[in-house]
Structure formats: C-alpha cells, structure tokens
Tab-separated table of C-alpha atoms and ligand atoms in Angstrom:
chain	number	residue	atom	x	y	z
A	1422	MET	CA	18.906	0.152	21.998
A	1423	THR	CA	19.583	-1.279	18.911
A	1424	ALA	CA	16.013	-1.641	17.307
A	1425	GLN	CA	14.856	-4.813	15.865
A	1426	VAL	CA	14.394	-5.038	12.141
A	1427	ILE	CA	11.314	-5.857	10.809
A	1428	ASP	CA	11.822	-7.931	7.797
A	1429	GLY	CA	9.267	-7.340	5.082
A	1430	ASN	CA	10.352	-10.096	3.029
A	1431	ALA	CA	9.992	-12.904	5.688
A	1432	LEU	CA	6.184	-11.453	6.860
A	1433	SER	CA	5.626	-11.124	2.736
A	1434	ARG	CA	6.732	-14.900	2.438
A	1435	GLN	CA	4.450	-16.024	4.979
A	1436	LEU	CA	1.110	-14.252	4.067
A	1437	ARG	CA	1.792	-14.968	0.644
A	1438	ALA	CA	2.321	-18.830	1.622
A	1439	GLU	CA	-1.730	-17.859	3.077
A	1440	VAL	CA	-2.639	-16.672	-0.328
A	1441	ALA	CA	-1.432	-19.500	-1.885
A	1442	GLN	CA	-3.428	-21.809	0.063
A	1443	ARG	CA	-6.784	-19.875	-0.366
A	1444	ALA	CA	-6.047	-19.544	-3.988
A	1445	ALA	CA	-5.817	-22.994	-4.107
A	1446	ALA	CA	-8.815	-23.942	-2.124
A	1447	LEU	CA	-10.889	-21.494	-3.978
A	1448	THR	CA	-9.319	-22.782	-7.788
A	1449	ALA	CA	-10.121	-26.415	-6.687
A	1450	GLN	CA	-13.945	-25.159	-5.966
A	1451	GLY	CA	-14.096	-23.948	-9.635
A	1452	HIS	CA	-13.427	-19.833	-8.514
A	1453	PRO	CA	-9.626	-19.514	-9.906
A	1454	PRO	CA	-9.188	-16.004	-8.649
A	1455	GLY	CA	-7.736	-13.631	-11.045
A	1456	LEU	CA	-6.476	-9.771	-11.008
A	1457	ALA	CA	-6.180	-7.369	-13.699
A	1458	VAL	CA	-3.472	-5.253	-14.476
A	1459	ILE	CA	-3.563	-2.823	-16.229
A	1460	LEU	CA	-0.157	-0.534	-17.876
A	1461	VAL	CA	-0.989	2.483	-20.342
A	1462	GLY	CA	2.607	4.328	-21.690
A	1463	ASP	CA	6.114	3.729	-21.276
A	1464	ASP	CA	7.097	5.304	-17.537
A	1465	PRO	CA	10.356	2.522	-16.916
A	1466	ALA	CA	9.204	2.701	-12.890
A	1467	SER	CA	5.716	1.838	-13.451
A	1468	ALA	CA	6.963	-1.334	-15.770
A	1469	VAL	CA	8.978	-2.511	-13.203
A	1470	TYR	CA	6.130	-2.123	-10.499
A	1471	VAL	CA	3.381	-4.324	-12.941
A	1472	ARG	CA	6.058	-6.715	-13.776
A	1473	ASN	CA	6.255	-7.312	-9.694
A	1474	LYS	CA	2.688	-7.139	-9.354
A	1475	VAL	CA	2.351	-10.140	-12.028
A	1476	LYS	CA	5.222	-11.763	-11.068
A	1477	ALA	CA	3.342	-12.384	-7.491
A	1478	CYS	CA	0.590	-13.039	-8.980
A	1479	GLN	CA	2.397	-16.135	-10.949
A	1480	ASP	CA	4.212	-16.916	-7.571
A	1481	SER	CA	0.862	-17.434	-5.801
A	1482	GLY	CA	-1.512	-19.131	-7.882
A	1483	VAL	CA	-3.223	-16.035	-8.571
A	1484	HIS	CA	-4.846	-15.997	-12.598
A	1485	SER	CA	-3.561	-12.546	-13.800
A	1486	VAL	CA	-4.128	-10.425	-16.732
A	1487	PHE	CA	-1.694	-8.079	-18.187
A	1488	GLU	CA	-2.920	-5.890	-20.609
A	1489	LYS	CA	-0.348	-3.037	-21.509
A	1490	TYR	CA	-1.331	-0.361	-23.657
A	1491	ASP	CA	0.234	2.169	-25.914
A	1492	ALA	CA	0.580	6.282	-24.270
A	1493	SER	CA	-2.066	7.451	-26.739
A	1494	LEU	CA	-4.994	5.172	-25.921
A	1495	THR	CA	-7.508	7.697	-25.500
A	1496	GLU	CA	-9.775	8.119	-22.148
A	1497	ALA	CA	-12.601	6.226	-23.645
A	1498	ALA	CA	-11.187	3.482	-24.800
A	1499	LEU	CA	-9.736	3.099	-21.000
A	1500	LEU	CA	-12.876	3.065	-19.448
A	1501	GLU	CA	-14.612	1.082	-22.042
A	1502	ARG	CA	-11.637	-1.773	-21.475
A	1503	ILE	CA	-12.487	-1.459	-17.303
A	1504	ALA	CA	-16.062	-1.564	-18.189
A	1505	ALA	CA	-15.618	-5.023	-20.046
A	1506	LEU	CA	-13.453	-6.305	-16.882
A	1507	ASN	CA	-15.960	-5.105	-14.434
A	1508	ALA	CA	-18.487	-7.792	-16.131
A	1509	ASP	CA	-15.592	-10.302	-16.389
A	1510	PRO	CA	-16.637	-12.910	-14.039
A	1511	THR	CA	-12.960	-14.439	-13.986
A	1512	ILE	CA	-11.907	-11.122	-13.000
A	1513	HIS	CA	-11.908	-10.392	-9.308
A	1514	GLY	CA	-9.653	-7.306	-9.297
A	1515	ILE	CA	-8.443	-4.471	-11.196
A	1516	LEU	CA	-5.456	-2.684	-11.065
A	1517	VAL	CA	-4.692	0.644	-13.604
A	1518	GLN	CA	-1.233	1.637	-12.782
A	1519	MET	CA	-0.465	5.028	-12.062
A	1520	PRO	CA	0.341	7.350	-13.108
A	1521	LEU	CA	-1.636	7.727	-16.603
A	1522	PRO	CA	-0.728	9.804	-18.965
A	1523	LYS	CA	-1.789	13.264	-19.073
A	1524	HIS	CA	-4.469	13.681	-21.028
A	1525	ILE	CA	-6.321	10.887	-19.176
A	1526	ASP	CA	-7.655	11.906	-15.553
A	1527	PRO	CA	-6.733	9.352	-13.528
A	1528	HIS	CA	-10.058	10.200	-11.006
A	1529	LYS	CA	-12.321	9.655	-13.306
A	1530	VAL	CA	-10.294	5.466	-14.270
A	1531	ILE	CA	-10.320	4.943	-10.997
A	1532	GLU	CA	-14.096	5.372	-10.642
A	1533	ALA	CA	-15.148	3.675	-13.339
A	1534	ILE	CA	-13.723	0.560	-11.700
A	1535	ALA	CA	-16.438	-1.812	-9.960
A	1536	THR	CA	-16.227	-1.714	-6.157
A	1537	ALA	CA	-16.043	-5.014	-5.422
A	1538	LYS	CA	-13.031	-5.170	-7.629
A	1539	ASP	CA	-10.975	-2.171	-6.512
A	1540	VAL	CA	-8.385	-4.078	-5.091
A	1541	ASP	CA	-5.955	-1.158	-4.582
A	1542	GLY	CA	-8.910	0.616	-2.917
A	1543	TYR	CA	-8.691	4.073	-4.205
A	1544	SER	CA	-11.861	5.190	-5.290
A	1545	VAL	CA	-14.130	7.185	-2.862
A	1546	LEU	CA	-16.177	4.808	-2.265
A	1547	SER	CA	-13.572	2.490	-0.884
A	1548	ALA	CA	-12.355	5.603	0.715
A	1549	GLY	CA	-15.785	6.081	2.542
A	1550	GLU	CA	-16.027	2.452	3.669
A	1551	LEU	CA	-12.808	2.428	5.462
A	1552	MET	CA	-13.703	5.580	6.979
A	1553	ALA	CA	-17.308	4.301	7.998
A	1554	GLY	CA	-15.541	1.391	9.730
A	1555	LEU	CA	-17.577	-0.891	6.955
A	1556	GLU	CA	-16.146	-4.289	5.324
A	1557	GLY	CA	-14.208	-2.678	1.983
A	1558	PHE	CA	-10.609	-2.812	0.493
A	1559	ARG	CA	-7.700	-1.046	2.608
A	1560	PRO	CA	-5.146	0.570	0.130
A	1561	CYS	CA	-2.409	-2.062	0.115
A	1562	THR	CA	0.788	0.059	1.458
A	1563	PRO	CA	-0.896	1.393	4.714
A	1564	TYR	CA	-2.600	-2.162	4.764
A	1565	GLY	CA	0.729	-3.602	4.173
A	1566	CYS	CA	1.943	-0.919	7.433
A	1567	MET	CA	-0.690	-2.193	9.501
A	1568	LYS	CA	0.657	-6.120	8.795
A	1569	LEU	CA	4.280	-4.682	10.116
A	1570	ILE	CA	3.197	-2.742	13.301
A	1571	GLU	CA	1.149	-6.020	14.153
A	1572	SER	CA	4.062	-8.584	13.565
A	1573	THR	CA	5.505	-6.801	16.156
A	1574	GLY	CA	3.473	-7.826	19.135
A	1575	VAL	CA	2.730	-4.862	20.403
A	1576	SER	CA	-0.899	-3.659	20.813
A	1577	LEU	CA	-2.098	-0.103	18.913
A	1578	LYS	CA	-4.573	0.686	21.919
A	1579	GLY	CA	-4.249	3.721	23.702
A	1580	LYS	CA	-0.999	4.613	21.569
A	1581	HIS	CA	0.078	7.595	20.579
A	1582	ALA	CA	0.854	6.927	16.757
A	1583	VAL	CA	2.245	9.365	14.895
A	1584	VAL	CA	1.570	9.919	10.701
A	1585	ILE	CA	3.609	11.814	8.623
A	1586	GLY	CA	2.446	12.692	5.333
A	1587	ARG	CA	-1.547	13.055	4.225
A	1588	SER	CA	-1.559	11.655	0.766
A	1589	ASN	CA	-5.080	9.886	0.130
A	1590	THR	CA	-3.167	6.539	-0.932
A	1591	VAL	CA	-1.069	6.698	2.186
A	1592	GLY	CA	-1.042	9.091	4.706
A	1593	LYS	CA	-4.663	9.595	5.312
A	1594	PRO	CA	-5.876	5.961	5.378
A	1595	MET	CA	-3.020	4.909	7.351
A	1596	ALA	CA	-3.927	7.451	9.763
A	1597	LEU	CA	-7.773	6.034	9.903
A	1598	LEU	CA	-6.538	2.143	10.073
A	1599	LEU	CA	-4.549	3.218	13.187
A	1600	LEU	CA	-7.379	5.177	14.095
A	1601	GLN	CA	-9.927	1.596	14.036
A	1602	ALA	CA	-7.389	-0.105	16.095
A	1603	ASN	CA	-7.578	2.586	18.907
A	1604	ALA	CA	-4.401	3.995	18.564
A	1605	THR	CA	-4.765	8.316	19.194
A	1606	VAL	CA	-3.694	9.671	15.908
A	1607	THR	CA	-1.703	12.828	14.412
A	1608	ILE	CA	-1.014	13.516	11.300
A	1609	CYS	CA	1.453	15.983	10.124
A	1610	HIS	CA	2.549	17.391	6.583
A	1611	SER	CA	4.616	19.806	4.918
A	1612	GLY	CA	2.927	22.646	6.920
A	1613	THR	CA	3.352	21.129	10.177
A	1614	PRO	CA	6.174	23.521	11.912
A	1615	ASP	CA	7.915	21.484	14.383
A	1616	LEU	CA	7.896	17.791	13.345
A	1617	GLY	CA	9.704	16.552	16.182
A	1618	TYR	CA	7.807	18.094	18.916
A	1619	HIS	CA	4.993	15.469	17.589
A	1620	THR	CA	7.132	12.714	16.529
A	1621	ARG	CA	9.164	12.551	20.092
A	1622	GLN	CA	5.766	12.151	21.595
A	1623	ALA	CA	4.551	9.256	19.691
A	1624	ASP	CA	5.042	5.155	20.358
A	1625	VAL	CA	4.722	4.749	16.574
A	1626	VAL	CA	6.128	6.879	13.720
A	1627	VAL	CA	4.835	6.040	10.465
A	1628	ALA	CA	6.977	8.259	7.478
A	1629	ALA	CA	5.221	8.447	4.466
A	1630	VAL	CA	6.690	11.968	2.978
A	1631	GLY	CA	9.536	11.011	-0.462
A	1632	ARG	CA	12.026	13.202	1.422
A	1633	ARG	CA	15.187	11.358	2.851
A	1634	ASN	CA	16.436	12.065	6.687
A	1635	THR	CA	12.351	13.317	7.518
A	1636	LEU	CA	13.375	11.378	10.760
A	1637	THR	CA	16.074	11.218	12.543
A	1638	GLY	CA	17.111	9.799	16.287
A	1639	ASP	CA	16.705	12.852	18.197
A	1640	MET	CA	13.013	13.106	16.821
A	1641	VAL	CA	12.460	9.618	18.136
A	1642	LYS	CA	10.975	8.547	21.458
A	1643	PRO	CA	13.119	6.038	23.212
A	1644	GLY	CA	11.495	2.581	22.482
A	1645	ALA	CA	9.061	3.759	19.413
A	1646	ILE	CA	8.273	1.776	16.905
A	1647	VAL	CA	8.833	3.327	13.113
A	1648	ILE	CA	7.648	2.073	9.995
A	1649	ASP	CA	9.579	3.804	6.980
A	1650	VAL	CA	7.308	4.532	3.922
A	1651	GLY	CA	9.450	6.648	1.680
A	1652	ILE	CA	11.438	5.564	-0.990
A	1653	ASN	CA	14.161	7.963	-2.276
A	1654	ARG	CA	18.102	7.773	-3.074
A	1655	ASN	CA	21.075	8.727	-1.702
A	1656	ASP	CA	23.779	10.486	-2.518
A	1657	GLU	CA	25.669	6.946	-4.092
A	1658	GLY	CA	22.393	6.345	-5.489
A	1659	LYS	CA	20.933	3.588	-3.259
A	1660	LEU	CA	17.783	3.009	-2.468
A	1661	CYS	CA	16.642	4.689	1.069
A	1662	GLY	CA	13.373	5.886	2.741
A	1663	ASP	CA	12.383	9.178	4.729
A	1664	VAL	CA	13.775	7.805	8.249
A	1665	ASP	CA	17.861	7.960	9.159
A	1666	PHE	CA	18.562	4.321	9.816
A	1667	ALA	CA	21.478	5.085	11.681
A	1668	SER	CA	20.518	7.386	14.347
A	1669	VAL	CA	16.986	5.930	14.481
A	1670	SER	CA	17.967	2.267	14.791
A	1671	ALA	CA	19.629	3.476	17.742
A	1672	VAL	CA	16.497	4.757	19.660
A	1673	ALA	CA	13.458	2.672	18.393
A	1674	SER	CA	12.146	-0.426	19.265
A	1675	HIS	CA	11.219	-1.948	16.068
A	1676	LEU	CA	11.992	0.193	12.554
A	1677	THR	CA	11.550	-0.969	8.953
A	1678	PRO	CA	14.730	-0.945	6.593
A	1679	VAL	CA	14.518	0.294	3.076
A	1680	PRO	CA	14.674	-1.686	1.268
A	1681	GLY	CA	12.975	-4.663	2.272
A	1682	GLY	CA	10.098	-3.382	4.678
A	1683	VAL	CA	6.911	-1.609	2.928
A	1684	GLY	CA	7.808	-2.445	-0.178
A	1685	PRO	CA	6.846	-5.807	-0.394
A	1686	MET	CA	4.599	-5.611	1.458
A	1687	THR	CA	2.138	-3.700	-0.786
A	1688	ILE	CA	2.495	-6.007	-3.420
A	1689	THR	CA	1.440	-8.818	-1.033
A	1690	MET	CA	-1.493	-6.421	0.588
A	1691	LEU	CA	-2.479	-6.254	-3.218
A	1692	LEU	CA	-2.375	-10.336	-3.018
A	1693	VAL	CA	-4.647	-10.429	-0.338
A	1694	ASN	CA	-7.481	-8.057	-1.205
A	1695	THR	CA	-7.890	-9.971	-4.567
A	1696	LEU	CA	-8.489	-13.317	-3.017
A	1697	GLU	CA	-10.791	-11.616	-0.396
A	1698	ALA	CA	-12.470	-9.719	-3.624
A	1699	ALA	CA	-12.221	-13.410	-5.354
A	1700	GLU	CA	-13.608	-15.040	-2.178
A	1701	ARG	CA	-16.789	-12.404	-1.897
A	1702	ALA	CA	-17.695	-13.397	-5.202
A	1703	ALA	CA	-17.499	-17.202	-4.965
A	1704	ARG	CA	-19.947	-16.585	-1.950
A	1705	GLN	CA	-22.358	-14.914	-4.067
A	1706	VAL	CA	-22.374	-17.538	-6.888
B	736	NAP	P1	2.584	12.776	-1.906
B	736	NAP	O1	0.972	12.130	-2.452
B	736	NAP	O2	3.723	13.340	-2.480
B	736	NAP	O3	2.730	13.075	0.091
B	736	NAP	C1	3.645	13.337	0.733
B	736	NAP	C2	3.217	14.142	2.112
B	736	NAP	O4	4.547	14.167	3.036
B	736	NAP	C3	2.471	14.923	1.762
B	736	NAP	O5	1.157	14.967	2.609
B	736	NAP	C4	2.894	16.309	2.159
B	736	NAP	O6	2.750	17.324	2.976
B	736	NAP	C5	3.809	15.618	3.127
B	736	NAP	N1	5.612	16.530	2.973
B	736	NAP	C6	6.198	16.966	2.440
B	736	NAP	N2	7.329	17.413	2.912
B	736	NAP	C7	7.325	17.234	4.554
B	736	NAP	C8	7.823	18.041	5.620
B	736	NAP	N3	9.021	17.963	5.403
B	736	NAP	N4	7.517	17.532	6.901
B	736	NAP	C9	6.528	17.000	7.226
B	736	NAP	N5	5.827	16.373	5.934
B	736	NAP	C10	5.747	16.235	4.757
B	736	NAP	O7	3.601	10.831	-1.624
B	736	NAP	P2	2.826	9.816	-1.198
B	736	NAP	O8	2.489	8.810	-2.389
B	736	NAP	O9	2.187	9.785	0.084
B	736	NAP	O10	4.463	8.661	-0.853
B	736	NAP	C11	5.519	8.496	0.270
B	736	NAP	C12	6.565	8.545	0.323
B	736	NAP	O11	6.315	6.753	0.315
B	736	NAP	C13	7.119	8.863	-1.197
B	736	NAP	O12	8.536	8.241	-1.489
B	736	NAP	C14	6.705	7.324	-2.237
B	736	NAP	O13	7.493	7.330	-3.296
B	736	NAP	C15	6.584	6.331	-0.913
B	736	NAP	N6	5.977	4.867	-0.952
B	736	NAP	C16	6.122	3.910	-0.943
B	736	NAP	C17	5.584	2.793	-1.411
B	736	NAP	C18	6.121	1.314	-0.977
B	736	NAP	O14	5.510	0.310	-1.582
B	736	NAP	N7	6.949	1.144	-0.244
B	736	NAP	C19	3.929	2.699	-1.637
B	736	NAP	C20	3.331	4.316	-1.726
B	736	NAP	C21	4.700	5.667	-2.018
B	736	NAP	P3	1.521	18.693	1.910
B	736	NAP	O15	0.391	17.438	1.835
B	736	NAP	O16	1.154	19.146	3.073
B	736	NAP	O17	1.776	18.235	0.561
C-alpha cells in the first residue's frame, strides 16, 4: 500500500476561500472581521509565524492589526494593551505570539484575553468549554488536524485513535476532539513504555512530539490514517515531522506531509475562528 498524501495546502486553499466569502459578507453588512496580532521581542521564528498570519488575513479579506513591541515591554503594559483590544469593537480575535520574554507570565497574558476573542483557544475557559462540549474556540492546530482527518471521508465513529503527546495546545485538545467525534482515544507521552504497542492498534495516529522518526512503518497498522504535527529538521537541515514518511507511507492509507500538511491548516483555522468570533459579535449587535 502507498498512502494517499493528505494535502494541507489544497484543503487550506478551499477553507480560506470560504473564509474570504464569509469575510466579504460580514464586511458588506458593516461588520468587517478583525484580528489583532501581538509580537513581543525579536524571536526570528515568531516573526515568521506572525508575518504568515498577518498575510493570511490580508489574503482573505480579514482586517488585521499587527503590534510589535520591544522585548523590554512590561507585563503590565502588555496587559493594558490587551484590555484595550478586548474593548475594541473592530477587533474580534486577539493573538499573542508565544513564547514571550521571560519576565512576562504567559498564563496571565492568555487569561487576560476576553473569551469571546480567544481565537487561539488557549485560555482555561476555552479549554473547559472544549472539555464540556460547549460552543467555544478550539485550538487551531488540533482543529486543523480534525479537518485533515475529515477530508479523508473516513468516519471516526468507533475507531481507535492514538495521540502521541499531551501538551495543552496540541495533544490534550486533540484527544478531546477525537473523543467528541466518537473515537476511542489513547494518549501516549514520554512515560509510555512501549509506544508501538499502542500505535499498532490504532486506526488513526496523531503524532505531536517534536522528535523525528518517533513513528516508523513497523509501528503502524496497515490502512491507518497518520497525521504528523511535528516540526523538526533532518541531518540536511530540511524540515521534517515526527513520522518517518517513507516507511509509514508504505503501510498507512492516508498520511500528512511535512511541510504542507498540518502547518498551513493551523493558520487557516485561526482565520476560521476569527470569522466565527466576528459572526457571533455581529449577531449580538
Ligand atoms: P511539547 O509541548 O513539547 O509536547 C511534546 C509532547 O510529546 C509531550 O507531551 C511529551 O511527553 C511527548 N513526548 C516527548 N517524547 C516522547 C516520546 N519519546 N514518546 C512519546 N511522547 C513523547 O510540544 P507541542 O507544542 O505539543 O508540539 C509538538 C510538535 O508539534 C513540535 O514539533 C511542534 O513544533 C509541532 N507543532 C506544530 C504545529 C504546526 O502548526 N504544524 C503547531 C504546534 C506544534 P511529556 O508530556 O511526558 O513530556
């Protein structure tokens, strides 16, 4: 078997076209959707992520405000800025790029964002809404992974899904979303003694570790769907995921590439969440 490659760029284009249509409709009604993106400091990777997010907004007709601050910005000043954006009716989503400089507590910052504008879905309240099955914002990366799985046309109902990784931003919300879709879910982590024992039983594997070759072909059940969230570099310095693409593609039915799989979907789902926030706000006017 050679796995079908799930094209995250193609799915992103399709979803972003829908976002652009919804943005145009809201703008025509006098409620243009707006996202504020805040970057503190000079981390080069963060600068690239932020640039991509702002460009994605521009391309989709979403108004964006980009605020860049020096690494010396105080926590109090950042919280004050967030309070102002919370009160700004032209802004529907607020994103503070992580990591923040060490003197700023990221938890305080995330919790300062109004829940209605928490389009990253990182706050404790947003996490609680996801756990309770309430309407709220799903964290963008796992939300994008769900869309990639959906695009295969395979129903998750009754399937066994294994998530490798248990971070608050990827692994845990991923497991909850799979559970909501009626999969039976196993979560593995660095303390799992025999990872392959679990993954070999899985109809769906989501790898979110940050270590290349974590999942190899001998650890995958024939016909499984494999979603690779990891971002790593190989010996030649090229981007690669957590999954050994060559050996897994010989066993799996569907597999996401790195790059071009989960990465573009993460930004796309940020746009989707921002549109959702703007539509909710427009309904309340
Ligand atoms: P993280 O916070 O470092 O979490 C990594 C998880 O992997 C932890 O739960 C850890 O277990 C687990 N782990 C580590 N070694 C393991 C092993 N040998 N076997 C099984 N589990 C192991 O990372 P993250 O933020 O979730 O991100 C994971 C990866 O996805 C990174 O490469 C990141 O760059 C990438 N990422 C990509 C996107 C995208 O848009 N494509 C978005 C977000 C993240 P413990 O909890 O026991 O330590």
